[in-house]
Backbone as JSON, one array per atom type, in Angstrom:
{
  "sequence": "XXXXXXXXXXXXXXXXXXXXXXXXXXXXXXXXXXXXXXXXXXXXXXXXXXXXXXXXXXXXXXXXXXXXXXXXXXXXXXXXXXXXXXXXXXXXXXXXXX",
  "N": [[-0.39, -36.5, -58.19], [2.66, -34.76, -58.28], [4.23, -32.23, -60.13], [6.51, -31.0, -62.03], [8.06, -28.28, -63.08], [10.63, -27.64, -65.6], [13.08, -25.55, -65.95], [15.35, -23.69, -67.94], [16.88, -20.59, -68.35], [18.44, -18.5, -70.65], [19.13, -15.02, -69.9], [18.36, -12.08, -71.4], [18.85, -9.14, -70.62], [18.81, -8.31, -68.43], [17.78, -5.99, -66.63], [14.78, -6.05, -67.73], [14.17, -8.6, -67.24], [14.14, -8.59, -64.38], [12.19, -7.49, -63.63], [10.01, -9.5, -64.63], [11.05, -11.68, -62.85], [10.37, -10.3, -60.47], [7.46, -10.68, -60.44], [6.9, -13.05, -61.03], [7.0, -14.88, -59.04], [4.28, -15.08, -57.11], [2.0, -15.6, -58.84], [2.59, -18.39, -59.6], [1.93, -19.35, -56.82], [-0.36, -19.19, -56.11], [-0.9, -21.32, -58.14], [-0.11, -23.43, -56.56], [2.28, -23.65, -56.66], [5.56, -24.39, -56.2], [9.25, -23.0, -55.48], [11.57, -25.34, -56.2], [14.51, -25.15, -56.9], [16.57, -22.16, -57.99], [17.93, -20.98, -60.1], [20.61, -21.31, -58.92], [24.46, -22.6, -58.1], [25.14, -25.06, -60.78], [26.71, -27.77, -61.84], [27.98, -29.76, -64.83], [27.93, -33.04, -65.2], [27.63, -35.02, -67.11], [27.73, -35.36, -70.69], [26.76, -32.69, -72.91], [25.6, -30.53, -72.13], [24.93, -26.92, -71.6], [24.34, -25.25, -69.44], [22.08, -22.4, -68.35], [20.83, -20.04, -66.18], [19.21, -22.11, -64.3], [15.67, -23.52, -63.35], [13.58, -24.96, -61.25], [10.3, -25.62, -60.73], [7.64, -27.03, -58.14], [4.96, -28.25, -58.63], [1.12, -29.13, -57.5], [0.22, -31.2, -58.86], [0.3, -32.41, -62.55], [-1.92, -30.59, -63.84], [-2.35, -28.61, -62.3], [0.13, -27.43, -62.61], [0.05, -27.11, -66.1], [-2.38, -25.33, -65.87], [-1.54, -22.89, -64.45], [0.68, -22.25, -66.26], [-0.71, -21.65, -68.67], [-2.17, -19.71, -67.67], [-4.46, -16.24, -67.68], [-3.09, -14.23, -65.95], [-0.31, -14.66, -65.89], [0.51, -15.14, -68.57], [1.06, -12.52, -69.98], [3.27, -11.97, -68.38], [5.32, -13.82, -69.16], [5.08, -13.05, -71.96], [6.88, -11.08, -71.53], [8.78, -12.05, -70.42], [9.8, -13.43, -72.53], [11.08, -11.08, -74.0], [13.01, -10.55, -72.91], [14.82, -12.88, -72.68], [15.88, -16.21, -74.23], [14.31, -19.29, -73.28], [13.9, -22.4, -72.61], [11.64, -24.9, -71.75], [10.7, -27.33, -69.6], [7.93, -29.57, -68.7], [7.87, -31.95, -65.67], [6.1, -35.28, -65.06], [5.77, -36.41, -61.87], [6.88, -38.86, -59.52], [4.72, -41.61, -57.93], [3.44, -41.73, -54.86], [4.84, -44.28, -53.24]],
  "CA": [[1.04, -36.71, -58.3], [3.22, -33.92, -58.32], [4.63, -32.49, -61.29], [7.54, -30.0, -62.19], [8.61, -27.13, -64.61], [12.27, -27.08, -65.12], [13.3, -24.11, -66.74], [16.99, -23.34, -68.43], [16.96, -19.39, -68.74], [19.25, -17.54, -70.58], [19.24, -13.56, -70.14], [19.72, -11.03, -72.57], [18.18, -8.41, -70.23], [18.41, -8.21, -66.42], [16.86, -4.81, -66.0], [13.89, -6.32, -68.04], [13.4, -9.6, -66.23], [14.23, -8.36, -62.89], [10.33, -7.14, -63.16], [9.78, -10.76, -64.38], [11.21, -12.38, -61.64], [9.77, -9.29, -59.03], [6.52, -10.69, -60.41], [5.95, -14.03, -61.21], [5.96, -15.96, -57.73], [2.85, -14.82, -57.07], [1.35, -16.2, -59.98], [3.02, -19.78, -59.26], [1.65, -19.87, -55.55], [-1.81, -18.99, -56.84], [-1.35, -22.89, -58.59], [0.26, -24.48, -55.88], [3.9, -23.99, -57.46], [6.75, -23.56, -55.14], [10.03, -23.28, -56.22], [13.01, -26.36, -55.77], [15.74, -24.46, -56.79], [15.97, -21.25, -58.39], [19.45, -19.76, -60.0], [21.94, -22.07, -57.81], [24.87, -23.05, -58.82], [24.87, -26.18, -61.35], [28.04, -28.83, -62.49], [27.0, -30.6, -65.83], [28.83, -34.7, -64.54], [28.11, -35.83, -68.56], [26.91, -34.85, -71.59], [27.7, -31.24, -73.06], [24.77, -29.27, -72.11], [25.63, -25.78, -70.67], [22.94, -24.67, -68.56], [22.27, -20.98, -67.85], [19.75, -19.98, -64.94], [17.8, -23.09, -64.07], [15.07, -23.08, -62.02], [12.84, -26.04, -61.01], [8.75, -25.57, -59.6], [6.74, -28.15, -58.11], [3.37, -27.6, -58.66], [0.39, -30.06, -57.35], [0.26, -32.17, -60.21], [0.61, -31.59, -63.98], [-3.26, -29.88, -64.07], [-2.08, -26.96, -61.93], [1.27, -26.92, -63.85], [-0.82, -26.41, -66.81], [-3.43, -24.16, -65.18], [-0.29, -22.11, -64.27], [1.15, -21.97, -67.84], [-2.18, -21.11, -69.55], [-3.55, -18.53, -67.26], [-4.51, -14.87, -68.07], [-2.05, -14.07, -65.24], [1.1, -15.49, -66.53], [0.17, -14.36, -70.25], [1.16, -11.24, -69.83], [4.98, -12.06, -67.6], [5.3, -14.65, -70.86], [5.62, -11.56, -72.94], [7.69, -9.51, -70.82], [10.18, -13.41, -70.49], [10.11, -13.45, -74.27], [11.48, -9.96, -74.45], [14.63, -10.92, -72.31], [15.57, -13.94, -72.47], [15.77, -17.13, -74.43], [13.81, -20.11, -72.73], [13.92, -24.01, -72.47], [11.1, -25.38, -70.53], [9.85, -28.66, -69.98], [7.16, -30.34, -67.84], [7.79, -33.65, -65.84], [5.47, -35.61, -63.79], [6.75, -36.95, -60.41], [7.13, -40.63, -59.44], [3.86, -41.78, -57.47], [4.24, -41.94, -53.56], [4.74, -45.75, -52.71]],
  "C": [[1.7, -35.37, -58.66], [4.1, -33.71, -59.41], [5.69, -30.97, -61.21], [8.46, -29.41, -62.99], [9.74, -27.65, -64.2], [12.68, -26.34, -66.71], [14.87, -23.68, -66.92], [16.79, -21.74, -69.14], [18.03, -18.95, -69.09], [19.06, -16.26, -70.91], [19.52, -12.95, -70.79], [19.42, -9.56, -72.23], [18.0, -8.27, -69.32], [17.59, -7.48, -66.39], [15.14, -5.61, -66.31], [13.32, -7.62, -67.32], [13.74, -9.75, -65.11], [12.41, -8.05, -62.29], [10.03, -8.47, -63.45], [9.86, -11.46, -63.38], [10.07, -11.69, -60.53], [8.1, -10.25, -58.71], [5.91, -12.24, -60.76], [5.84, -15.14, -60.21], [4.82, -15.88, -57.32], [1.73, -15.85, -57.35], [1.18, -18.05, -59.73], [2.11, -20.2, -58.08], [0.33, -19.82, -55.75], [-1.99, -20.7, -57.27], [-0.8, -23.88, -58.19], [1.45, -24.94, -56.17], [4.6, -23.27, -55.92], [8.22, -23.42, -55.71], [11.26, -24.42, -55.25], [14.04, -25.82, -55.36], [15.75, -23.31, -57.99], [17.05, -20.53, -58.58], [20.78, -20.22, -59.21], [23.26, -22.42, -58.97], [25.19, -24.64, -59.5], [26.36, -26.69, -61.86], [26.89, -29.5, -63.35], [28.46, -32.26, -65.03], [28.3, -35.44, -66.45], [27.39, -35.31, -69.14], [27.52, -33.19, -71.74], [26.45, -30.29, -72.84], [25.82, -28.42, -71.24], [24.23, -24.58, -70.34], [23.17, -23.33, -68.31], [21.86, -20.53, -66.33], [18.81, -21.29, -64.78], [17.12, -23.24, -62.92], [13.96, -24.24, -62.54], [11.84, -25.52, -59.82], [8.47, -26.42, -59.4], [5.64, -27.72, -58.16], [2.47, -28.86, -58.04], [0.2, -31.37, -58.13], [0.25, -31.05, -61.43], [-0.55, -30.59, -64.32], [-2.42, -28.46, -63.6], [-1.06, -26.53, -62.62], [0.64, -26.05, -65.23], [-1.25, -24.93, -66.32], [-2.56, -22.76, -65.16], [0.13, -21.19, -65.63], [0.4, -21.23, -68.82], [-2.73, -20.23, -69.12], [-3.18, -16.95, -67.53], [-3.33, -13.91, -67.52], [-0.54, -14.01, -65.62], [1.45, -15.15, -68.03], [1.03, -12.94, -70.11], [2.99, -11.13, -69.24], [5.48, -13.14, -69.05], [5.95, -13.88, -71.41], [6.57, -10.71, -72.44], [9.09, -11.03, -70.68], [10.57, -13.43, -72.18], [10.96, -12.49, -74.95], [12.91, -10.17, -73.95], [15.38, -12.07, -71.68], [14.59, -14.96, -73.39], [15.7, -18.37, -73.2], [14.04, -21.27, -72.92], [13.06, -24.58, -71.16], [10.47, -26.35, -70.6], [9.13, -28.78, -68.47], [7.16, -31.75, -67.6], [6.76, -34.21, -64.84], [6.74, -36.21, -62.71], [6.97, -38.39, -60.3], [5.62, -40.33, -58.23], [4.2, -41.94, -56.25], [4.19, -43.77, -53.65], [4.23, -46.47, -51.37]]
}
C-alpha cells in the first residue's frame, strides 16, 4: 500500500537549501519516492493553518518511506534541511486499492 511524506517547509535559507533540494531527489527515487506536488501554490478552505512550501512523496509503501528517512544517504541532506529551514513532516499510509 502506498504511503506518503507530506512535508510543510519553511525557509530561512535559500542559498543553503537550494543544495538540499539540488540533491535530495535522487535519494527519494533510490526508495521508490516520487514526488505529488512539490512548492505549488496552496488555499487553506478551513482551519488557520498557514502552510509554507509543501511538498507531498509517494513512496511504495510506508517500509520504503521509512527506509528513505533512515538511510545513510538522507542523513547527511537532514543536516544540511536542519540548517535552513524549519520542518513539519508527517507520514500517511494510503487507502488500499479496492
Amino acid at each position: 500500500m502506498a504511503a506518503y511524506l507530506i512535508a510543510d517547509v519553511d525557509i530561512t535559507d535559500m542559498a543553503v537549501f537550494d543544495e538540499y533540494r539540488r540533491e535530495v531527489p535522487a535519494t527519494e527515487a533510490r526508495y521508490g519516492g516520487h514526488y505529488l506536488a512539490r512548492g505549488g501554490a496552496t488555499r487553506v478552505f478551513e482551519g488557520d493553518w498557514e502552510p509554507h512550501r509543501l511538498v507531498i512523496i509517494e513512496f511504495p509503501d510506508m517500509a520504503s518511506l521509512t527506509a528513505w528517512y533512515d538511510s545513510p544517504e538522507y542523513a547527511r541532506l537532514k543536516e544540511i534541511r536542519f540548517r535552513c529551514a524549519r520542518t513539519r513532516i508527517i507520514a500517511l499510509e494510503g487507502v488500499a486499492p479496492a
